[in-house]
CSV table of C-alpha atoms in Angstrom, one decimal:
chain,number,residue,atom,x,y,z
G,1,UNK,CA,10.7,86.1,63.7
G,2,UNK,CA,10.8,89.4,66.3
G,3,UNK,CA,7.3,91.3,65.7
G,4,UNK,CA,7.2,94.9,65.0
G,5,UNK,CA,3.9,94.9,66.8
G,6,UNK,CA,4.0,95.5,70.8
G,7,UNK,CA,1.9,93.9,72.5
G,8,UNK,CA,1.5,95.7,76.3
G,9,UNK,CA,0.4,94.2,79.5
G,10,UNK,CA,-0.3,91.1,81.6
G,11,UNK,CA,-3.3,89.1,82.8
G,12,UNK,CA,-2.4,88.2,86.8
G,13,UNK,CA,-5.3,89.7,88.0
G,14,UNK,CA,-7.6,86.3,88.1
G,15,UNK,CA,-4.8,84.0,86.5
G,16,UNK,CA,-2.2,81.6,88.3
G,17,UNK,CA,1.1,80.4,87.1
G,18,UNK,CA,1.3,82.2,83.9
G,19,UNK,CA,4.8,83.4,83.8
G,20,UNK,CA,7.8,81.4,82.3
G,21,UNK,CA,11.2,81.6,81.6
G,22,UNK,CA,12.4,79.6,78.6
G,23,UNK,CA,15.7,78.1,77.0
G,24,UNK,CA,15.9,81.3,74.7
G,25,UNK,CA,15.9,83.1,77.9
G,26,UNK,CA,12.2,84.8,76.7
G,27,UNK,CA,9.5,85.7,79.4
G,28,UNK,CA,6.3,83.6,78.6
G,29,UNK,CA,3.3,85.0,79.4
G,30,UNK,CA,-0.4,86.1,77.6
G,31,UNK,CA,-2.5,89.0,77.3
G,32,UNK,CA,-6.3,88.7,76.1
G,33,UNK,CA,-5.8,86.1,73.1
G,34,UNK,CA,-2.0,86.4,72.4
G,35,UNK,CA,0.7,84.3,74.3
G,36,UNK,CA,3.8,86.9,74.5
G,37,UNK,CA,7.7,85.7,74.2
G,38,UNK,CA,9.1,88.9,75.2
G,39,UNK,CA,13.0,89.2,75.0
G,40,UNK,CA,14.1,91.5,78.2
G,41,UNK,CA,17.5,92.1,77.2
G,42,UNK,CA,16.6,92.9,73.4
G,43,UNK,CA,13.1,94.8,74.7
G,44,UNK,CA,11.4,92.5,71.6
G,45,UNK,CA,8.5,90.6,71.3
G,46,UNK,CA,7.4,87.2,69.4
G,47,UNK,CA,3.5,86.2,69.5
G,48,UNK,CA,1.4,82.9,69.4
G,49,UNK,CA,-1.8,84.3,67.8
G,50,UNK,CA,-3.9,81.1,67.1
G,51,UNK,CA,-6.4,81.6,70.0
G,52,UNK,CA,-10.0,82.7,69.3
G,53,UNK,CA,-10.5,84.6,72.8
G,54,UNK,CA,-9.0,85.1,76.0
G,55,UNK,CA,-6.6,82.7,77.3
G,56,UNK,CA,-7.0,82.1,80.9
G,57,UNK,CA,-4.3,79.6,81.2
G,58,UNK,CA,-0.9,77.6,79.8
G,59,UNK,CA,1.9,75.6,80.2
G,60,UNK,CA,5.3,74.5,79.7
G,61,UNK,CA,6.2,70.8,78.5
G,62,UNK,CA,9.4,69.0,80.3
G,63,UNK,CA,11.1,70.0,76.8
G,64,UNK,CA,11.1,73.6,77.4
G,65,UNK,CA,9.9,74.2,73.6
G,66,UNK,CA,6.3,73.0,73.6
G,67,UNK,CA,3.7,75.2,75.1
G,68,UNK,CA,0.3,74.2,76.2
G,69,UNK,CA,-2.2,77.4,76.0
G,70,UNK,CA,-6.0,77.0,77.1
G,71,UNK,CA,-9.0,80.1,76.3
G,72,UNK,CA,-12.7,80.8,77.5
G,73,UNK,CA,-15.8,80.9,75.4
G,74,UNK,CA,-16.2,83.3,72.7
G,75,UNK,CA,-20.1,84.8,72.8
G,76,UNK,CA,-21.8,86.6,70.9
G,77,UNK,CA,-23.8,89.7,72.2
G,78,UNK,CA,-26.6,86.9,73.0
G,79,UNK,CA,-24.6,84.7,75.0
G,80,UNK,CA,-24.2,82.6,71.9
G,81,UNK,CA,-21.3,80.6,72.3
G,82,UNK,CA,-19.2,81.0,69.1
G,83,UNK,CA,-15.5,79.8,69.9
G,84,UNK,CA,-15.8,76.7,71.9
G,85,UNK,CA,-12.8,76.6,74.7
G,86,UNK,CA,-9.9,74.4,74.2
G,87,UNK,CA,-6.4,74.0,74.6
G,88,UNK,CA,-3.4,74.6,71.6
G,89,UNK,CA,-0.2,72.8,71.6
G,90,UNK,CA,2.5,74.9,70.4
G,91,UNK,CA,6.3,75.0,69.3
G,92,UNK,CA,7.7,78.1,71.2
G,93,UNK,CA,10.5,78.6,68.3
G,94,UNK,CA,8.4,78.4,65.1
G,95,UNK,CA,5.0,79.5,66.6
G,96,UNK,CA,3.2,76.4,65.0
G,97,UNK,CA,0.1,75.0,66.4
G,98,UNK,CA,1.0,71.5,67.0
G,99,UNK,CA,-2.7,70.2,68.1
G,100,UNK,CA,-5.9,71.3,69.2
G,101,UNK,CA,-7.7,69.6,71.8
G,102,UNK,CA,-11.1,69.7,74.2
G,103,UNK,CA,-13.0,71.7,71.2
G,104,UNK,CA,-16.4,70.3,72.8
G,105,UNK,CA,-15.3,69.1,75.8
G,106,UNK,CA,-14.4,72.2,78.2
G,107,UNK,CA,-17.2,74.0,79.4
G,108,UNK,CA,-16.4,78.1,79.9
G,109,UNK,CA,-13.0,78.3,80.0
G,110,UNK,CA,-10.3,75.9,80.6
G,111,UNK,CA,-8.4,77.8,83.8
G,112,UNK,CA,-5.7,75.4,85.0
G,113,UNK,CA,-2.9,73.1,82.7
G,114,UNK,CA,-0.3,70.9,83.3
G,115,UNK,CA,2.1,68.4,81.5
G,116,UNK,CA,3.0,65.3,83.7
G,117,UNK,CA,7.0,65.1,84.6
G,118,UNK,CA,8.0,61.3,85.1
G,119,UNK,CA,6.7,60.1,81.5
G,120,UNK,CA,8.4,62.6,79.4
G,121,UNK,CA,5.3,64.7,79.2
G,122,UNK,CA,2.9,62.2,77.4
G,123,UNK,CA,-0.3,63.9,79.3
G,124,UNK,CA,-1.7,66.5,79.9
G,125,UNK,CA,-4.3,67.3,82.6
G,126,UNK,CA,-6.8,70.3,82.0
G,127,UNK,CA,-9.8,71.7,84.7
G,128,UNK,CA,-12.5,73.6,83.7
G,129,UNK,CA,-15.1,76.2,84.8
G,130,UNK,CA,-17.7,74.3,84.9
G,131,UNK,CA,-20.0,74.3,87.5
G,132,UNK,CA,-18.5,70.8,88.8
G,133,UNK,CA,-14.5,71.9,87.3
G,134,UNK,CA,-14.6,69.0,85.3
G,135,UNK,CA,-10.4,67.5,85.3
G,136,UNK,CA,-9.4,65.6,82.4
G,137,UNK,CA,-6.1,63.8,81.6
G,138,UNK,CA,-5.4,64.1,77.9
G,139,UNK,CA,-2.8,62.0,75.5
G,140,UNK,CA,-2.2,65.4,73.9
G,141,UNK,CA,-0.1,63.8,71.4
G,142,UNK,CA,-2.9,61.4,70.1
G,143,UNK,CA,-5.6,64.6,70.8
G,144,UNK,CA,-7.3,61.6,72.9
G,145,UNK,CA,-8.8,62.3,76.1
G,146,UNK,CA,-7.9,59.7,78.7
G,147,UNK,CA,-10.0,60.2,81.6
G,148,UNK,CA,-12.4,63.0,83.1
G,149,UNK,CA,-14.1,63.8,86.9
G,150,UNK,CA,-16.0,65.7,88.4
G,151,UNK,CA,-13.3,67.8,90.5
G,152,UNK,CA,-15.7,70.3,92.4
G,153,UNK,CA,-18.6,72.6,92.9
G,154,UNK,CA,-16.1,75.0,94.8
G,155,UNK,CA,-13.4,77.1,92.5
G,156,UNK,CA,-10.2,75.1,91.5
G,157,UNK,CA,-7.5,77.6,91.7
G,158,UNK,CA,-4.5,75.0,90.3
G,159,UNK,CA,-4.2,71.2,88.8
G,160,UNK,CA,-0.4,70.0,88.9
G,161,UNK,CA,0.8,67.0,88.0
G,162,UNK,CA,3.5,65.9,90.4
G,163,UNK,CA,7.4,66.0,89.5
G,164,UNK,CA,8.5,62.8,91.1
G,165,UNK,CA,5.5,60.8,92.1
G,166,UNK,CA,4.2,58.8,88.5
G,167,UNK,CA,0.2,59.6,87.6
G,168,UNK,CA,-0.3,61.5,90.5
G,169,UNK,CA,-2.0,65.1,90.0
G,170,UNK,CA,-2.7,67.4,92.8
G,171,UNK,CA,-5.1,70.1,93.3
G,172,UNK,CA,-6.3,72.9,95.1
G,173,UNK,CA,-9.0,75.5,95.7
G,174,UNK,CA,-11.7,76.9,98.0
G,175,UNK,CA,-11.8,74.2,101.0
G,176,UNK,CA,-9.8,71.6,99.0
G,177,UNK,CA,-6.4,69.8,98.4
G,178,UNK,CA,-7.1,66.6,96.5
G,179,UNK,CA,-4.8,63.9,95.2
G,180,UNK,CA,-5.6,62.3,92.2
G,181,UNK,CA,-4.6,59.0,91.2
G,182,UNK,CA,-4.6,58.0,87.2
G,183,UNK,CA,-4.7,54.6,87.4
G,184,UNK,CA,-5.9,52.2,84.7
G,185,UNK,CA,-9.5,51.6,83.6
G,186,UNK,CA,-11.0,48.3,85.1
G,187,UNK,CA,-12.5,45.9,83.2
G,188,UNK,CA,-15.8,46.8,81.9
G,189,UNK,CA,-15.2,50.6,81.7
G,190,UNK,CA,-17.2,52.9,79.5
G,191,UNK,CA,-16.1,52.5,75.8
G,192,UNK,CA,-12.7,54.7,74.8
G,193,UNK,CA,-12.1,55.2,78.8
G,194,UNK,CA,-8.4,53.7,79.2
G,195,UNK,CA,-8.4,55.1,82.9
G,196,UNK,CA,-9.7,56.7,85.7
G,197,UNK,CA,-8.6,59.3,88.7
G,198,UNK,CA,-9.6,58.7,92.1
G,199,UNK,CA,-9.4,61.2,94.5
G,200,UNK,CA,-7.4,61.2,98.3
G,201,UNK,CA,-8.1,64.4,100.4
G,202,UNK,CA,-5.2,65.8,101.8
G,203,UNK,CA,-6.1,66.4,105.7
G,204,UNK,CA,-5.1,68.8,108.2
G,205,UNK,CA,-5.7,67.2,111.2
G,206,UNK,CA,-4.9,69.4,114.2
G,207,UNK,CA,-4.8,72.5,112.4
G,208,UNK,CA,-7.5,74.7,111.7
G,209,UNK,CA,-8.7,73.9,107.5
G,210,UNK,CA,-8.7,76.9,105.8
G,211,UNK,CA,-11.0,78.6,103.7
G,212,UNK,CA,-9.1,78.7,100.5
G,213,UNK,CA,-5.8,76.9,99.3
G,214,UNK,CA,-4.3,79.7,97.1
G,215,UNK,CA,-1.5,77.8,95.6
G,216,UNK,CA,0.6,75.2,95.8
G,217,UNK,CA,4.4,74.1,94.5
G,218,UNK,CA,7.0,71.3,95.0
G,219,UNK,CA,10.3,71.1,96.9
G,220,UNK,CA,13.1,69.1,95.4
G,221,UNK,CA,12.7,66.5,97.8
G,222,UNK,CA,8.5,65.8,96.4
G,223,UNK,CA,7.1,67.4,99.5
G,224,UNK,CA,4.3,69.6,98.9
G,225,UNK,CA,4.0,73.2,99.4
G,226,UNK,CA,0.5,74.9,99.8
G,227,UNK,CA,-0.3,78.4,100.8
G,228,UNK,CA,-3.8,79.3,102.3
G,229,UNK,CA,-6.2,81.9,103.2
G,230,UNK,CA,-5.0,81.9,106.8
G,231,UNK,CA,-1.7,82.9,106.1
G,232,UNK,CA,0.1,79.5,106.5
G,233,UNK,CA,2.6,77.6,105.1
G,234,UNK,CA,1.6,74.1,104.6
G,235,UNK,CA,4.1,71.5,104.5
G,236,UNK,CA,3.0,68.2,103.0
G,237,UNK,CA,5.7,64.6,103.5
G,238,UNK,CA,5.7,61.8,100.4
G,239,UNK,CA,3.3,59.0,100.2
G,240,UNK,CA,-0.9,59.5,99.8
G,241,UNK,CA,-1.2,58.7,103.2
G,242,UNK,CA,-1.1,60.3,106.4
G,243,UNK,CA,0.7,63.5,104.9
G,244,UNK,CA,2.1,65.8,107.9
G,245,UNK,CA,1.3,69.5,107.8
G,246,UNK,CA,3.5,72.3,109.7
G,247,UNK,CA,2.0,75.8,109.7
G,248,UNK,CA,4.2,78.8,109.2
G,249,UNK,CA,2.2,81.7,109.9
G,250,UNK,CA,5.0,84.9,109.3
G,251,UNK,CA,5.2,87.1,112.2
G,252,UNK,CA,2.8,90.2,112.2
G,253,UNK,CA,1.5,88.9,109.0
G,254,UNK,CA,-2.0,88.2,108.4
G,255,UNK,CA,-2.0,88.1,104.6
G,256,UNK,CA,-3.1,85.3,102.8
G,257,UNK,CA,-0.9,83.5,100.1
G,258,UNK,CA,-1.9,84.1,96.9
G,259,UNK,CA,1.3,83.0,95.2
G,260,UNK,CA,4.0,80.2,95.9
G,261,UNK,CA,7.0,79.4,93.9
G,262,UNK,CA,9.9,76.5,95.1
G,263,UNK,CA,13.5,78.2,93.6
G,264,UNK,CA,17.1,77.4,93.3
G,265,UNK,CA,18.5,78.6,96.6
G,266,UNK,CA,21.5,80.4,94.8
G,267,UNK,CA,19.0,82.7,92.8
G,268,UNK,CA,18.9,84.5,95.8
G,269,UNK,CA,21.9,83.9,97.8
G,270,UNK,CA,24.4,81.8,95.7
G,271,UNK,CA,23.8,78.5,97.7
G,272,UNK,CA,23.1,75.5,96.4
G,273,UNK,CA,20.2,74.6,98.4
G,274,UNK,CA,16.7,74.9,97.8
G,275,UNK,CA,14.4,77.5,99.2
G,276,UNK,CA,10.5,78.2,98.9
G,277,UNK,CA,10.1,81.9,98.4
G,278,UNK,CA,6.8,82.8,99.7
G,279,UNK,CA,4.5,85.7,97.9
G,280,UNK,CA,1.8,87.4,99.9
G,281,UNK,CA,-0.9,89.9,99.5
G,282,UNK,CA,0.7,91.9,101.6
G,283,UNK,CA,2.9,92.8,98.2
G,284,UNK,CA,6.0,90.8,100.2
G,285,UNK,CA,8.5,88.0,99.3
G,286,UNK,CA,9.6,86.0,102.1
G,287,UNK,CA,11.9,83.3,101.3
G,288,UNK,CA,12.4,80.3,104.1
G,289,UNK,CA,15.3,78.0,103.3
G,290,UNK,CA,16.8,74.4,103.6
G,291,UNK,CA,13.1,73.1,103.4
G,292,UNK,CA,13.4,69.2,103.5
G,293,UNK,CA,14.0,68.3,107.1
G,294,UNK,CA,11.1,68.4,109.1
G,295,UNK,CA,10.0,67.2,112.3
G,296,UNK,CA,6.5,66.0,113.0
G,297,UNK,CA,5.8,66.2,116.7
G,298,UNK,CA,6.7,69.7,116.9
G,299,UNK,CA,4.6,71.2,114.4
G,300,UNK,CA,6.0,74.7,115.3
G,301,UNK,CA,4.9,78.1,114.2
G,302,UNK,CA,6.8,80.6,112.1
G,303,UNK,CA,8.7,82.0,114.8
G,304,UNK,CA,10.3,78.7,116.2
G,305,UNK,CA,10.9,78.1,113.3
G,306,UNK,CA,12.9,81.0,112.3
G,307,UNK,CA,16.4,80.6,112.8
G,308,UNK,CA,16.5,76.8,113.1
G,309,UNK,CA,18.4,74.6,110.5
G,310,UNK,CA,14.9,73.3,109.0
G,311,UNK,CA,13.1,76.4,107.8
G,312,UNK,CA,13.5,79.7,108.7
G,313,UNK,CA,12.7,83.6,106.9
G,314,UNK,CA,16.0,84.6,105.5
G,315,UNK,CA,15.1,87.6,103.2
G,316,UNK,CA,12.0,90.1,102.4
G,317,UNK,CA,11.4,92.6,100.0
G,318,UNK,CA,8.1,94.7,99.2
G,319,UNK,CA,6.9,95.7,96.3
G,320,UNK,CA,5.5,98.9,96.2
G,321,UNK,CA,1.0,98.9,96.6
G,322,UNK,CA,0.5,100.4,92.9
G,323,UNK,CA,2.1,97.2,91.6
G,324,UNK,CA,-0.3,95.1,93.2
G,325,UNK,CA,0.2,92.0,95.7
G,326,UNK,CA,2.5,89.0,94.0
G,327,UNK,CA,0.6,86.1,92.0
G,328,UNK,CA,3.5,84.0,90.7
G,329,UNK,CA,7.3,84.1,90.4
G,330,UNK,CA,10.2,82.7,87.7
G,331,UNK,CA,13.7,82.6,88.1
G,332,UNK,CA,15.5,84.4,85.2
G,333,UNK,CA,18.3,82.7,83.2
G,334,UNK,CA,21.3,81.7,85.1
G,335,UNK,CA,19.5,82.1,88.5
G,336,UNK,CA,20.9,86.0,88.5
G,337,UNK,CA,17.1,87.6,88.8
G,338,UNK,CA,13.3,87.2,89.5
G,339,UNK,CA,10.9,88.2,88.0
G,340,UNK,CA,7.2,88.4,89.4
G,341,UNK,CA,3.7,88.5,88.2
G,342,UNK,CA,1.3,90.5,90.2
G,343,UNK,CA,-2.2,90.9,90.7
G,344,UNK,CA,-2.5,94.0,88.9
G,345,UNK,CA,-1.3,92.9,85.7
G,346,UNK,CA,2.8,94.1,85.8
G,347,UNK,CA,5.7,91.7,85.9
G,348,UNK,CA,8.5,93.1,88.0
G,349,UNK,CA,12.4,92.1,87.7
G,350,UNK,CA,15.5,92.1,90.0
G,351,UNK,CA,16.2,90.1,93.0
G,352,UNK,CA,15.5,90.1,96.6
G,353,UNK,CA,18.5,91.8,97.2
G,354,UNK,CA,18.0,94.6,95.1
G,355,UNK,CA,14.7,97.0,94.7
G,356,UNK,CA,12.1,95.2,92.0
G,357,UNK,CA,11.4,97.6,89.1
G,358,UNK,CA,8.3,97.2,86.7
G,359,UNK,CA,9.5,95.5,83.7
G,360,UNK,CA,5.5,94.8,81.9
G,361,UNK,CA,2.5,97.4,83.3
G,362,UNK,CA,-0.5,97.2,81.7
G,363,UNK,CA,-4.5,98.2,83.0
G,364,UNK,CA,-6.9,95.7,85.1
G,365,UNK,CA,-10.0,96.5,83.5
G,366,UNK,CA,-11.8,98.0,80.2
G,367,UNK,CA,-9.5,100.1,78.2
G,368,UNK,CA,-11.8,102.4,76.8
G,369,UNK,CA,-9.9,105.5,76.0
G,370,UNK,CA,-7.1,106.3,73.6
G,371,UNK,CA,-5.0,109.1,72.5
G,372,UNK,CA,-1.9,109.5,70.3
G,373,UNK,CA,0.0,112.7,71.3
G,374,UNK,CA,0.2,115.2,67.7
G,375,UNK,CA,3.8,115.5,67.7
G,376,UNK,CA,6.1,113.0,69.9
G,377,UNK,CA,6.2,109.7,70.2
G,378,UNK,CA,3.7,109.3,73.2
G,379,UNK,CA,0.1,108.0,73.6
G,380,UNK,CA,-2.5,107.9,76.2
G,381,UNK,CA,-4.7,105.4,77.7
G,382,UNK,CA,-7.6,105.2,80.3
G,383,UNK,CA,-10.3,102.9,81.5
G,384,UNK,CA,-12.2,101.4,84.0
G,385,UNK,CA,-10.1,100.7,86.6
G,386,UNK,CA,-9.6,104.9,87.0
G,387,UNK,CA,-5.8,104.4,85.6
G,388,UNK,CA,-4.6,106.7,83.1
G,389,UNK,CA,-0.9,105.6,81.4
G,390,UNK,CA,0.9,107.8,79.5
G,391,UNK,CA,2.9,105.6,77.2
G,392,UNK,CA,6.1,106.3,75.4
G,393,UNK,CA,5.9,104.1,71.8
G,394,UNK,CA,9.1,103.7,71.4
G,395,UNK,CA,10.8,102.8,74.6
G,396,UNK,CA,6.7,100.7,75.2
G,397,UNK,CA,6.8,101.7,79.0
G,398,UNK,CA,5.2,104.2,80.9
G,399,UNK,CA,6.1,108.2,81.2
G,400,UNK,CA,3.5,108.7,84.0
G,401,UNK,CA,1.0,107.5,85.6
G,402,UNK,CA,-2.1,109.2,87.6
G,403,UNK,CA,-5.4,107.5,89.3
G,404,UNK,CA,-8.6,109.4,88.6
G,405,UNK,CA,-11.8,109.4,91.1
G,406,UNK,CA,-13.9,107.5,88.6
G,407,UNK,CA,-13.5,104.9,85.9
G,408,UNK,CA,-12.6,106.6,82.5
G,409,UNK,CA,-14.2,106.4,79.1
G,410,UNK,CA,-12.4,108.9,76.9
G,411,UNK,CA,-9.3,110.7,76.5
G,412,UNK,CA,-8.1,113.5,74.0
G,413,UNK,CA,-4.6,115.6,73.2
G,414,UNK,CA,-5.0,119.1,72.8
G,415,UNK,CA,-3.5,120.4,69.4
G,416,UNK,CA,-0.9,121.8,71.2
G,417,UNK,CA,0.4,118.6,73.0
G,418,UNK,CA,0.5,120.2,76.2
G,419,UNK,CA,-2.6,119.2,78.1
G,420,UNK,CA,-4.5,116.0,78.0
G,421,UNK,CA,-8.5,115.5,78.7
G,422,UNK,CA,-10.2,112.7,80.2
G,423,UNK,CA,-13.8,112.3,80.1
G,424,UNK,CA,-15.2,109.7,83.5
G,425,UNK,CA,-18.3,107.5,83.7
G,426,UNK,CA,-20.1,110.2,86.1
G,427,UNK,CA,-19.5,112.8,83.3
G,428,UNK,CA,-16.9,114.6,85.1
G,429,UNK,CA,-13.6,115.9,83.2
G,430,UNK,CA,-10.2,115.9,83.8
G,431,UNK,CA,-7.4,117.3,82.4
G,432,UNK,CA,-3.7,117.2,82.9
């Protein structure tokens, strides 16, 4: 059932891989406590409104229908913690809850989800923010926990279970990239413990370990693909052992990868092949094609590597700075568009052929301050991060926007219509 309520905005500002295309051909994503099935050809919206608080992660099952959708604390103005987090299992077509699991369990927030691949999607792996970013393994199914561990005292930025390799989950963060093993529980394990996950550190050798890995995907082949702090492009071979790693550090480029997505090849240029198109806080997409063929002892850098028949930069497109720098990608039905997440909470469409245009806009901080114009169909908004949106209701995208000095509290119509006042945090006022 389509909703006659409009929900506006995006949360990529300190969220990863929260933006899905599914079957129905629906963009999945969530704002504060709703997950959002907007229809971009129709310009409507269905909503999954069982959460308690903000959602800070989710997930797709193998099936494409079941949806995986994890919250934070809610407190009370004491810190009280009133809604514990957990994670909701959901049908994407009737909006049901399905189960409820980790009420107890997560501590803060649960930030990262993932449904393993090669067992029909029996598990599910959760992190948390904890101080040690607890991982647990879940038969979701059952509402049963599995296994937990300790993951980290440093920030865990993803937990992905991998697409070919069976009980393997990877993950990644500030100075990490761990493989975890689920195997099963030894004898004389802790009562209702039916496995356990031990860890493998993926290793650099040669190459200098960077501060952060920002995100990581998978070729078709089951390589991995990280992206780091350094800029580089981090390719990782099959097997736990001895993994090879190949930097590709783009020319002129020093921004880090905060965003990496593995594509059909013809959602960009009509081949069949795979690519890995790469997002950067620079606000770029780079794609680098053919990956699978790789060759150890040479270990070259972007530029011999551009142009060869193993990996090489075959298209770029920016996206203007008032959008923000890239944080995920999806490929649209039918492999005929992108769309992108970005850190400043819009979703753009189009391809990397074509100019991207802002699809979802929405602000990055407080919205404090709201006004309905007195005669059309417009309305105002303002807050902290010094944005102010004029909105058109009926169309749900933006007239105009401007960006004020200081963060904004208030904002009024005047009778008239024709002028607009904004009241600031230093006490200043505009008007427009």
């Amino acid at each position: 059932m389509k909703s006659e309520i409009h929900r506006y905005g995006y949360r990529g500002r300190d969220c990863r891989t929260n933006l899905y295309i599914l079957p129905s051909g629906e963009l999945l994503y969530f704002t504060a406590a709703v997950c959002v099935l907007y229809d971009p050809a129709a310009g409507t919206q269905r909503h999954y409104r069982g959460h308690t608080d903000d959602i800070k992660s989710i997930a797709v099952h193998p099936d494409s229908v079941t949806i995986a959708s994890g919250q934070v604390a809610g407190n009370s103005q004491d810190g009280k913690v009133i809604f514990a987090p957990h994670v909701r299992i959901w049908h994407s077509v009737s909006l049901c809850t399905l189960h409820v699991i980790g009420v107890g369990h997560f501590d803060r927030a649960v930030t990262c989800l993932s449904f393993s691949k090669t067992d029909g999607g029996s598990h599910l792996c959760a992190c948390d923010e904890s101080g040690d970013h607890v991982l647990s393994v879940w038969q979701w199914q059952r509402e049963m926990k599995v296994t937990e561990v300790k993951c980290s005292t440093e920030p865990v930025l993803a937990a992905i279970f991998h697409p070919t390799e069976p009980n393997l989950i990877i993950t990644c963060g500030k100075s990490q990239l761990y493989y975890w093993s689920l195997e099963p529980a030894p004898a004389g394990a802790a009562a209702g413990t039916t496995a356990t996950l031990s860890k493998r550190q993926g290793v650099f050798e040669k190459h200098e370990k960077p501060r952060f890995v920002l995100c990581l995907a998978f070729a078709e082949n089951g390589d991995v693909v990280t992206g780091d702090s350094n800029g580089n492009l981090f390719i990782w071979g099959k097997g736990r052992k001895n993994r090879e790693a190949f930097p590709c550090r783009h020319r002129g480029d020093a921004a880090q990868f905060i965003g990496l997505g593995v594509l059909p090849f013809q959602a960009v240029t009509g081949s069949p092949r795979r690519c890995a198109v790469l997002t950067m806080a620079g606000s770029s997409l780079y794609v680098c094609a053919e990956m699978g063929r790789y060759y150890p002892e040479e270990a070259r850098t972007a530029e011999s590597y551009c142009g060869t028949a193993n990996i090489r930069k075959c298209g770029e497109t920016r996206i203007p700075e008032c959008y923000g720098p890239v944080r995920t990608i999806a490929e649209g039905r039918g492999g005929d568009a992108l769309y992108v997440g970005t850190t400043k909470n819009c979703v753009m469409s189009g391809s990397l052929e074509n100019t991207l245009s802002c699809l979802i806009q929405g602000h990055t901080d407080e919205l404090w301050g709201l006004s309905c114009h007195p005669s059309l169909e417009l309305f105002l908004t303002c807050g902290h991060d010094k944005l102010v949106h004029l909105w058109n209701s009926k169309g749900h995208e933006p007239v105009w926007t401007t960006t004020l000095e200081d963060p904004a509290r208030v904002a009024g119509f005047h009778p008239s219509g024709n002028v607009v006042a904004v009241g600031t945090t230093t006490g200043s006022l505009n008007k427009s």
